[in-house]
XYZ file of C-alpha atoms in Angstrom:
242
model
C 111.900 57.148 -54.256
C 112.146 56.216 -57.889
C 111.369 52.515 -58.577
C 114.325 50.247 -59.395
C 115.854 51.551 -62.697
C 112.584 53.192 -63.791
C 112.732 55.385 -66.866
C 113.331 59.002 -66.069
C 110.338 61.383 -66.576
C 112.961 63.949 -67.761
C 116.409 62.814 -69.052
C 119.193 64.119 -66.653
C 120.840 65.703 -69.664
C 118.014 68.116 -70.136
C 118.900 70.762 -67.649
C 116.996 73.935 -67.017
C 118.397 77.477 -67.034
C 118.236 77.525 -63.260
C 120.108 74.149 -63.139
C 122.802 75.625 -65.288
C 123.064 78.783 -63.272
C 123.495 76.824 -59.996
C 126.043 74.525 -61.673
C 127.948 77.441 -63.038
C 128.026 79.094 -59.657
C 129.423 76.099 -57.770
C 131.931 75.544 -60.596
C 133.085 79.172 -60.295
C 133.681 78.616 -56.495
C 135.683 75.493 -57.186
C 137.779 77.276 -59.821
C 138.422 80.247 -57.472
C 139.366 77.870 -54.657
C 141.837 75.976 -56.962
C 143.461 79.245 -58.181
C 143.813 80.491 -54.661
C 145.683 77.343 -53.538
C 147.605 76.493 -56.737
C 150.744 78.375 -55.689
C 150.730 76.678 -52.229
C 150.617 73.038 -53.538
C 154.023 71.429 -54.051
C 155.653 67.954 -54.140
C 156.773 66.491 -50.911
C 159.362 63.746 -50.318
C 157.884 62.296 -47.112
C 155.208 59.696 -47.510
C 152.045 59.400 -45.385
C 152.403 57.040 -42.478
C 150.598 53.946 -42.955
C 148.646 52.014 -40.271
C 150.051 48.640 -39.187
C 146.943 46.711 -40.066
C 143.408 47.012 -41.600
C 140.933 48.069 -38.857
C 138.322 45.430 -39.996
C 140.252 42.746 -41.843
C 143.433 42.724 -39.797
C 145.897 42.431 -42.707
C 148.578 44.875 -43.434
C 147.634 47.733 -45.879
C 150.877 48.117 -47.791
C 151.449 44.434 -48.634
C 150.413 42.561 -51.800
C 150.859 38.788 -51.042
C 152.098 36.515 -53.775
C 149.273 35.405 -56.064
C 147.265 38.453 -55.178
C 146.206 41.419 -57.438
C 145.402 45.025 -57.054
C 142.312 47.124 -58.214
C 141.745 50.805 -57.900
C 138.445 52.792 -58.197
C 137.288 56.343 -57.800
C 133.464 56.643 -56.996
C 132.895 59.685 -54.709
C 133.794 60.206 -51.150
C 136.256 57.311 -50.414
C 134.826 56.524 -46.810
C 131.721 54.877 -48.105
C 133.408 53.616 -51.166
C 135.951 51.651 -49.124
C 133.314 50.067 -46.998
C 131.563 48.581 -50.066
C 134.671 46.576 -50.879
C 135.782 45.417 -47.356
C 132.269 44.179 -46.717
C 132.824 41.528 -49.436
C 134.799 39.853 -46.810
C 138.155 38.230 -46.123
C 136.604 34.811 -46.828
C 135.592 35.899 -50.248
C 139.056 36.957 -51.217
C 139.614 40.570 -49.975
C 142.907 40.803 -48.376
C 142.850 44.593 -47.722
C 141.228 47.812 -48.780
C 142.645 51.284 -48.252
C 141.984 54.900 -49.394
C 144.159 57.334 -50.988
C 144.824 59.860 -53.787
C 145.674 59.111 -57.376
C 145.659 60.843 -60.787
C 146.953 64.295 -59.823
C 150.076 66.276 -60.544
C 151.891 66.234 -57.229
C 153.576 63.581 -55.136
C 152.408 62.704 -51.682
C 149.434 65.087 -51.438
C 147.374 65.539 -48.247
C 143.698 65.808 -47.847
C 143.546 69.511 -47.718
C 145.414 69.876 -50.865
C 143.294 67.285 -52.660
C 140.053 68.976 -51.538
C 141.269 72.245 -52.844
C 141.091 70.779 -56.438
C 144.543 72.284 -57.207
C 146.329 68.935 -57.203
C 143.939 67.084 -59.656
C 143.959 63.947 -57.464
C 140.963 61.600 -57.111
C 139.750 60.063 -53.836
C 140.313 56.474 -54.585
C 139.935 52.977 -53.122
C 142.655 50.422 -53.527
C 141.660 46.774 -53.112
C 144.052 43.846 -52.775
C 142.341 40.619 -53.465
C 142.887 36.914 -54.245
C 141.804 36.315 -57.864
C 141.370 32.564 -57.068
C 138.543 33.474 -54.764
C 137.309 36.925 -56.081
C 137.071 37.771 -59.679
C 137.767 41.346 -60.954
C 134.294 41.279 -62.525
C 132.788 40.971 -58.921
C 134.765 44.188 -58.012
C 133.461 45.997 -61.109
C 129.797 44.909 -60.119
C 130.364 46.628 -56.717
C 131.779 49.733 -58.406
C 129.034 50.262 -60.864
C 126.168 49.378 -58.457
C 127.342 51.648 -55.650
C 127.663 55.041 -57.309
C 126.229 57.278 -60.087
C 128.674 57.100 -63.038
C 126.624 59.630 -65.139
C 127.507 62.714 -63.105
C 130.757 64.568 -63.867
C 132.841 65.360 -60.747
C 129.965 64.857 -58.324
C 128.403 62.122 -56.263
C 125.185 63.367 -54.477
C 126.138 66.477 -52.436
C 129.944 65.871 -52.931
C 131.224 68.112 -55.740
C 134.689 68.400 -57.137
C 137.180 66.763 -59.364
C 138.323 64.557 -56.392
C 134.838 62.887 -56.545
C 135.047 61.742 -60.195
C 134.208 58.285 -61.326
C 137.159 56.294 -62.405
C 138.386 52.776 -63.026
C 142.211 52.608 -62.887
C 143.343 49.300 -64.388
C 146.417 47.248 -63.761
C 146.948 45.364 -67.164
C 145.024 44.745 -70.342
C 142.816 42.085 -68.810
C 141.420 44.705 -66.238
C 141.112 47.260 -68.926
C 139.074 45.117 -71.256
C 136.873 43.894 -68.476
C 136.170 47.491 -67.349
C 135.443 48.702 -70.843
C 133.105 45.853 -71.516
C 131.153 46.352 -68.318
C 130.858 50.175 -68.980
C 129.360 49.453 -72.473
C 126.877 46.921 -71.067
C 125.736 49.159 -68.195
C 125.654 52.409 -70.459
C 123.223 50.667 -72.866
C 120.834 49.942 -69.893
C 121.116 53.500 -68.611
C 120.509 55.130 -71.955
C 117.407 53.041 -72.569
C 116.057 54.554 -69.343
C 116.723 58.096 -70.257
C 119.890 58.628 -68.200
C 122.934 60.462 -69.329
C 125.864 58.571 -70.754
C 128.529 57.310 -68.374
C 131.463 59.706 -67.720
C 133.717 57.367 -65.881
C 137.338 57.599 -66.859
C 139.050 54.200 -67.609
C 142.790 54.721 -67.506
C 145.921 52.900 -66.597
C 146.422 53.010 -62.780
C 148.407 56.024 -61.773
C 150.690 56.253 -58.652
C 148.752 55.540 -55.521
C 149.392 57.696 -52.489
C 147.913 56.536 -49.062
C 145.535 58.928 -47.435
C 145.966 59.984 -43.790
C 145.423 57.328 -41.012
C 142.143 58.770 -39.908
C 140.530 58.257 -43.321
C 141.380 54.503 -43.425
C 138.421 52.327 -42.702
C 136.659 55.518 -41.434
C 133.151 54.193 -41.299
C 134.294 51.193 -39.192
C 135.839 53.430 -36.701
C 132.888 55.906 -36.925
C 129.860 53.820 -37.695
C 127.465 56.893 -37.790
C 129.835 58.799 -40.117
C 128.924 60.631 -43.312
C 128.359 58.435 -46.436
C 126.973 60.189 -49.516
C 127.405 57.183 -51.830
C 124.372 55.934 -53.684
C 123.712 54.074 -56.865
C 120.953 54.320 -59.550
C 119.339 51.001 -58.729
C 119.835 50.034 -62.317
C 122.887 47.861 -62.339
C 122.626 44.089 -62.882
C 125.675 42.105 -62.012
C 127.499 40.328 -64.775
C 126.140 36.683 -64.706
C 129.635 35.267 -65.262
C 131.351 37.418 -62.584
C 133.160 35.195 -60.104
C 131.764 35.342 -56.618
């Protein structure tokens, strides 16, 4: 494996003709799949049933207690992404985590529709946390360290718009913190020969809970799939509240 944040022998942006052929092939498959399902995707009135409590932390998933705040991130397959945040622990200020869909064009989508690419939703993690115990900067540290923000619509073997990198902010304070951390990390990555960061930083769209079986999936299925992996380059913000 490549040493921690070692310079690339070939910048990722310098793709070969074969790389482009393969990329174009998979993109054509995704486009064809999206076109074939576009006419079948519609809004629905009924919301996804929400489990009574978090499988690991025990707290309700759809409650934001007084004094708590919400954060939302997209960073590839949401099974492994959610685990990164619940592992911070209740004692460190995490009230709940959940997975869902955001940033698309339909209401109350389901997993099949999102995976088709036709709805435009991203697989996201929502974190409800106590800012008196856990700063937003620490959540950003987890986000940047746990995935590759230089690949567009892809994390490892997971390819599609539902796997795009995104920070979905609630308020100007979160926006400024996200943009500052992105700029700092991007400077490090470019000095090592990596591509620029493609993470979208936009105001938090409507969040739709995913199906019950997706919630805390890797706690229910410890040997389950997780394709999440960072670059080994990210250094936490020194002032981030632990």
